[in-house]
CSV table of C-alpha atoms and ligand atoms in Angstrom, one decimal:
chain,number,residue,atom,x,y,z
A,956,UNK,CA,114.4,73.7,81.2
A,957,UNK,CA,112.8,76.1,83.5
A,958,UNK,CA,110.2,77.5,81.0
A,959,UNK,CA,109.3,73.4,80.6
A,960,UNK,CA,109.3,72.5,84.2
A,961,UNK,CA,106.9,76.1,84.7
A,962,UNK,CA,104.7,74.9,81.9
A,963,UNK,CA,104.2,71.4,83.5
A,964,UNK,CA,103.5,72.7,86.7
A,965,UNK,CA,101.3,74.8,85.2
A,966,UNK,CA,99.2,72.3,83.2
A,967,UNK,CA,98.9,69.9,86.7
A,968,UNK,CA,97.7,72.8,88.2
A,969,UNK,CA,95.3,73.5,85.9
A,970,UNK,CA,94.5,69.9,85.5
A,971,UNK,CA,94.5,69.5,89.2
A,972,UNK,CA,91.9,72.6,89.4
A,973,UNK,CA,89.7,71.3,86.6
A,974,UNK,CA,89.4,67.5,88.3
A,975,UNK,CA,89.3,68.8,92.2
A,976,UNK,CA,87.3,72.4,91.8
A,977,UNK,CA,84.0,71.0,90.2
A,978,UNK,CA,82.5,69.6,93.9
A,979,UNK,CA,84.0,72.4,96.1
A,980,UNK,CA,82.3,75.7,96.2
A,981,UNK,CA,78.4,74.9,96.1
A,982,UNK,CA,78.3,71.2,97.4
A,983,UNK,CA,78.0,71.5,101.0
A,984,UNK,CA,78.6,67.7,101.7
A,985,UNK,CA,82.0,67.7,100.3
A,986,UNK,CA,82.8,71.3,101.8
A,987,UNK,CA,81.6,74.5,102.6
A,988,UNK,CA,82.4,77.7,100.5
A,989,UNK,CA,85.2,79.5,102.7
A,990,UNK,CA,83.6,82.2,105.1
A,991,UNK,CA,84.8,85.5,104.1
A,992,UNK,CA,86.2,88.0,106.7
A,993,UNK,CA,86.1,91.8,105.9
A,994,UNK,CA,89.6,92.9,106.7
A,995,UNK,CA,89.5,97.0,107.0
A,996,UNK,CA,92.8,98.6,105.8
A,997,UNK,CA,94.6,101.9,104.5
A,998,UNK,CA,96.2,101.1,101.7
A,999,UNK,CA,98.4,104.0,101.3
A,1000,UNK,CA,101.3,102.3,103.0
A,1001,UNK,CA,103.7,100.7,101.0
A,1002,UNK,CA,105.3,97.9,101.2
A,1003,UNK,CA,102.4,96.9,103.6
A,1004,UNK,CA,99.4,97.9,101.8
A,1005,UNK,CA,98.6,100.1,98.6
A,1006,UNK,CA,96.8,100.4,95.6
A,1007,UNK,CA,97.8,98.7,92.4
A,1008,UNK,CA,95.8,98.5,89.5
A,1009,UNK,CA,92.5,98.6,91.4
A,1010,UNK,CA,93.5,96.0,93.9
A,1011,UNK,CA,94.9,96.5,97.6
A,1012,UNK,CA,98.2,95.0,97.2
A,1013,UNK,CA,101.2,94.5,100.1
A,1014,UNK,CA,103.1,92.4,102.2
A,1015,UNK,CA,100.1,92.6,104.7
A,1016,UNK,CA,97.7,91.7,101.8
A,1017,UNK,CA,99.5,88.2,101.6
A,1018,UNK,CA,100.1,87.7,105.2
A,1019,UNK,CA,97.3,88.0,106.2
A,1020,UNK,CA,95.2,86.2,103.3
A,1021,UNK,CA,97.5,83.0,104.2
A,1022,UNK,CA,96.9,83.1,107.6
A,1023,UNK,CA,93.1,83.7,107.3
A,1024,UNK,CA,93.6,80.8,104.7
A,1025,UNK,CA,95.0,78.8,107.0
A,1026,UNK,CA,92.4,79.6,109.3
A,1027,UNK,CA,89.8,78.4,107.0
A,1028,UNK,CA,88.6,82.1,105.9
A,1029,UNK,CA,88.8,83.9,102.7
A,1030,UNK,CA,89.9,87.4,103.1
A,1031,UNK,CA,88.1,90.4,101.6
A,1032,UNK,CA,90.2,93.7,102.0
A,1033,UNK,CA,88.2,96.9,102.3
A,1034,UNK,CA,90.3,99.9,101.7
A,1035,UNK,CA,88.1,102.5,103.9
A,1036,UNK,CA,91.1,105.0,105.1
A,1037,UNK,CA,93.0,105.0,108.7
A,1038,UNK,CA,90.6,106.3,110.7
A,1039,UNK,CA,87.5,104.6,109.5
A,1040,UNK,CA,89.5,101.3,109.7
A,1041,UNK,CA,90.0,102.2,113.6
A,1042,UNK,CA,86.0,103.2,113.9
A,1043,UNK,CA,84.9,99.5,111.7
A,1044,UNK,CA,86.5,97.6,114.4
A,1045,UNK,CA,84.8,99.1,116.9
A,1046,UNK,CA,81.6,99.3,115.5
A,1047,UNK,CA,82.4,95.6,114.2
A,1048,UNK,CA,81.7,96.8,110.6
A,1049,UNK,CA,84.8,94.9,110.2
A,1050,UNK,CA,85.9,91.5,111.2
A,1051,UNK,CA,89.5,92.7,112.1
A,1052,UNK,CA,92.1,95.3,110.7
A,1053,UNK,CA,95.3,95.0,108.8
A,1054,UNK,CA,97.6,98.0,108.3
A,1055,UNK,CA,101.0,98.0,109.8
A,1056,UNK,CA,99.3,98.4,112.9
A,1057,UNK,CA,101.1,98.8,116.2
A,1058,UNK,CA,100.1,96.9,118.9
A,1059,UNK,CA,100.5,99.4,121.9
A,1060,UNK,CA,98.8,99.5,125.5
A,1061,UNK,CA,97.0,102.1,124.7
A,1062,UNK,CA,94.9,100.7,121.9
A,1063,UNK,CA,94.9,97.4,123.8
A,1064,UNK,CA,91.8,99.0,126.3
A,1065,UNK,CA,89.8,99.5,123.1
A,1066,UNK,CA,91.0,96.5,120.6
A,1067,UNK,CA,92.5,93.1,120.5
A,1068,UNK,CA,95.9,92.0,119.0
A,1069,UNK,CA,97.0,89.4,117.5
A,1070,UNK,CA,100.4,88.0,118.2
A,1071,UNK,CA,102.8,90.3,116.8
A,1072,UNK,CA,104.4,89.5,113.1
A,1073,UNK,CA,106.8,92.8,112.5
A,1074,UNK,CA,109.1,94.5,114.1
A,1075,UNK,CA,109.4,98.7,113.4
A,1076,UNK,CA,110.3,101.7,114.4
A,1077,UNK,CA,109.8,105.4,113.8
A,1078,UNK,CA,112.0,107.6,111.8
A,1079,UNK,CA,112.5,110.6,110.3
A,1080,UNK,CA,112.1,112.0,106.5
A,1081,UNK,CA,113.7,115.1,106.1
A,1082,UNK,CA,114.3,117.0,102.8
A,1083,UNK,CA,117.9,116.2,101.3
A,1084,UNK,CA,119.6,119.8,102.2
A,1085,UNK,CA,118.0,120.0,105.6
A,1086,UNK,CA,120.3,120.2,108.5
A,1087,UNK,CA,118.1,118.1,110.7
A,1088,UNK,CA,120.3,115.0,112.3
A,1089,UNK,CA,118.4,114.1,115.2
A,1090,UNK,CA,115.2,114.2,117.2
A,1091,UNK,CA,116.6,116.9,119.2
A,1092,UNK,CA,117.0,119.1,115.7
A,1093,UNK,CA,113.3,118.7,115.3
A,1094,UNK,CA,112.3,121.1,118.7
A,1095,UNK,CA,111.9,124.2,117.1
A,1096,UNK,CA,110.6,122.5,113.7
A,1097,UNK,CA,107.4,121.7,112.1
A,1098,UNK,CA,106.7,117.9,111.4
A,1099,UNK,CA,103.8,116.1,109.9
A,1100,UNK,CA,102.4,112.6,110.9
A,1101,UNK,CA,99.5,110.6,109.8
A,1102,UNK,CA,97.1,111.4,112.5
A,1103,UNK,CA,96.1,108.4,114.9
A,1104,UNK,CA,99.6,107.0,114.4
A,1105,UNK,CA,102.3,105.8,116.4
A,1106,UNK,CA,104.1,108.4,114.5
A,1107,UNK,CA,101.8,111.5,115.8
A,1108,UNK,CA,102.3,109.8,119.3
A,1109,UNK,CA,105.7,109.9,118.9
A,1110,UNK,CA,105.6,113.5,117.5
A,1111,UNK,CA,103.4,114.5,120.5
A,1112,UNK,CA,106.3,113.1,123.4
A,1113,UNK,CA,108.7,116.0,121.5
A,1114,UNK,CA,106.2,118.6,121.1
A,1115,UNK,CA,103.8,118.3,123.9
A,1116,UNK,CA,100.2,116.6,122.8
A,1117,UNK,CA,98.4,119.7,121.5
A,1118,UNK,CA,101.7,121.6,119.8
A,1119,UNK,CA,101.0,123.6,116.9
A,1120,UNK,CA,104.0,122.0,115.7
A,1121,UNK,CA,102.3,118.6,114.9
A,1122,UNK,CA,100.9,118.9,111.1
A,1123,UNK,CA,98.2,115.8,111.3
A,1124,UNK,CA,97.3,114.4,107.8
A,1125,UNK,CA,94.9,111.6,106.8
A,1126,UNK,CA,97.6,109.5,104.8
A,1127,UNK,CA,101.3,109.3,105.1
A,1128,UNK,CA,101.9,110.4,101.5
A,1129,UNK,CA,100.0,113.6,101.8
A,1130,UNK,CA,102.4,114.2,105.0
A,1131,UNK,CA,105.1,113.7,102.9
A,1132,UNK,CA,103.9,115.8,99.7
A,1133,UNK,CA,103.7,118.6,102.7
A,1134,UNK,CA,107.1,118.5,103.3
A,1135,UNK,CA,108.0,118.7,99.2
A,1136,UNK,CA,106.0,121.5,99.4
A,1137,UNK,CA,107.9,122.8,102.4
A,1138,UNK,CA,104.4,123.1,104.7
A,1139,UNK,CA,106.6,121.2,107.2
A,1140,UNK,CA,110.4,120.5,107.6
A,1141,UNK,CA,110.0,116.9,108.7
A,1142,UNK,CA,108.0,113.5,108.8
A,1143,UNK,CA,107.6,110.9,111.6
A,1144,UNK,CA,106.9,107.5,109.7
A,1145,UNK,CA,107.1,103.9,110.1
A,1146,UNK,CA,110.4,103.1,108.9
A,1147,UNK,CA,109.9,100.1,106.2
A,1148,UNK,CA,107.6,102.8,104.6
A,1149,UNK,CA,109.9,105.5,104.8
A,1150,UNK,CA,112.2,103.1,102.9
A,1151,UNK,CA,110.3,102.0,100.5
A,1152,UNK,CA,109.3,105.5,99.7
A,1153,UNK,CA,112.7,106.1,98.8
A,1154,UNK,CA,113.0,103.3,96.8
A,1155,UNK,CA,109.8,104.2,94.7
A,1156,UNK,CA,111.1,107.6,94.6
A,1157,UNK,CA,114.6,108.3,94.1
A,1158,UNK,CA,114.2,111.8,93.0
A,1159,UNK,CA,111.9,113.0,95.9
A,1160,UNK,CA,115.3,115.1,97.1
A,1161,UNK,CA,114.3,113.6,100.6
A,1162,UNK,CA,117.1,111.9,103.0
A,1163,UNK,CA,115.9,109.3,106.2
A,1164,UNK,CA,117.4,110.6,109.7
A,1165,UNK,CA,117.6,107.7,112.2
A,1166,UNK,CA,117.4,108.4,116.0
A,1167,UNK,CA,118.0,105.2,117.8
A,1168,UNK,CA,117.9,106.9,121.1
A,1169,UNK,CA,114.5,108.4,120.2
A,1170,UNK,CA,111.9,105.9,118.9
A,1171,UNK,CA,111.7,102.4,120.3
A,1172,UNK,CA,110.9,98.9,118.7
A,1173,UNK,CA,107.4,98.8,117.9
A,1174,UNK,CA,105.2,95.3,116.6
A,1175,UNK,CA,102.7,95.0,114.0
A,1176,UNK,CA,99.9,92.6,114.9
A,1177,UNK,CA,95.7,92.2,113.4
A,1178,UNK,CA,93.4,94.3,115.1
A,1179,UNK,CA,90.2,93.2,116.3
A,1180,UNK,CA,87.0,93.8,118.0
A,1181,UNK,CA,87.6,93.3,121.6
A,1182,UNK,CA,86.2,90.1,122.6
A,1183,UNK,CA,86.1,88.9,119.5
A,1184,UNK,CA,86.4,84.8,118.9
A,1185,UNK,CA,88.4,85.1,116.0
A,1186,UNK,CA,91.9,86.2,118.3
A,1187,UNK,CA,92.7,82.6,119.2
A,1188,UNK,CA,92.0,80.5,115.9
A,1189,UNK,CA,93.8,83.5,114.0
A,1190,UNK,CA,96.4,83.5,116.3
A,1191,UNK,CA,96.8,79.7,115.9
A,1192,UNK,CA,97.0,80.0,111.9
A,1193,UNK,CA,99.7,83.0,112.2
A,1194,UNK,CA,102.0,81.1,114.5
A,1195,UNK,CA,101.6,77.6,111.4
A,1196,UNK,CA,102.4,80.4,108.7
A,1197,UNK,CA,105.2,82.2,110.4
A,1198,UNK,CA,106.6,78.8,111.1
A,1199,UNK,CA,106.0,76.8,108.0
A,1200,UNK,CA,107.8,78.4,106.0
A,1201,UNK,CA,105.1,81.0,104.4
A,1202,UNK,CA,105.7,83.9,106.4
A,1203,UNK,CA,109.5,84.0,104.8
A,1204,UNK,CA,108.4,83.3,101.2
A,1205,UNK,CA,105.9,86.5,101.7
A,1206,UNK,CA,108.7,88.4,103.7
A,1207,UNK,CA,111.3,87.5,100.6
A,1208,UNK,CA,109.3,88.6,98.1
A,1209,UNK,CA,108.1,92.2,99.5
A,1210,UNK,CA,111.4,92.9,101.4
A,1211,UNK,CA,114.0,90.9,99.2
A,1212,UNK,CA,115.3,89.1,101.7
A,1213,UNK,CA,115.2,86.7,104.9
A,1214,UNK,CA,113.3,88.1,107.9
A,1215,UNK,CA,115.2,88.8,111.0
A,1216,UNK,CA,114.1,86.9,114.0
A,1217,UNK,CA,112.5,89.0,116.4
B,886,LIG,N1,102.6,101.5,113.0
B,886,LIG,C1,102.0,102.8,112.8
B,886,LIG,C2,100.6,102.6,113.8
B,886,LIG,O1,100.5,101.8,114.1
B,886,LIG,C3,101.1,103.4,111.7
B,886,LIG,C4,100.4,102.3,110.4
B,886,LIG,C5,99.7,103.7,109.2
B,886,LIG,N2,98.9,102.1,108.6
B,886,LIG,C6,98.6,102.4,107.7
B,886,LIG,N3,98.2,101.3,106.7
B,886,LIG,N4,98.3,103.9,107.2
B,886,LIG,O2,100.4,103.7,114.4
């Protein structure tokens, strides 16, 4: 029964596209082709953005694509890596950045942000046999972080800004690999990314340590060049997508449950 319904829906979709599609793209009178916006990202941050069969995919990709579509734009993801992303937004080589980016006061001096769309916090990843059970236990240890992230900031708070106990990596998976090779004792990283890593690598012999007193809530937002005209219209579209059920649907797809309200 389900199959038949799906089949009918599929056929109607094909017919719809076949009939309606023709005059939309190249015909300026009935509607211009959607303007494309370049979204810089670092696709090594599953489940938010990661590479799958040569394509950037993930929660952020689906969400940002829906928001841009709602605002009348097409999303073009450019996987340039974390630090280049930050640069490309300053230089306006990208229209925006979407990469599980935490909204911080410091970043607000250089960038504009959308409304928040996801709550996060830092946590600690350690080898399964590690004795580390809190931030306090890290004090005489080495930790890995992704460079220029809020995880790196959290480490600086613990060890001091230029501490050589902080090992910085270009990507989160490199920091985790360094821990597996015993180069560092722990990794500080965003919670959902740590959980996804454990889910995808059940044999990695890694465990999660949470320290609620040490790490605050963070909120992800889209990052824009300062003064970008896009902020208001994207914010409006974001509000629509978050309220009309689209956000919940995408959330459920990637996290297997309804989002907590935040
Ligand atoms: N939320 C953290 C931050 O904004 C880490 C984000 C890292 N994202 C990524 N795609 N590597 O600093």
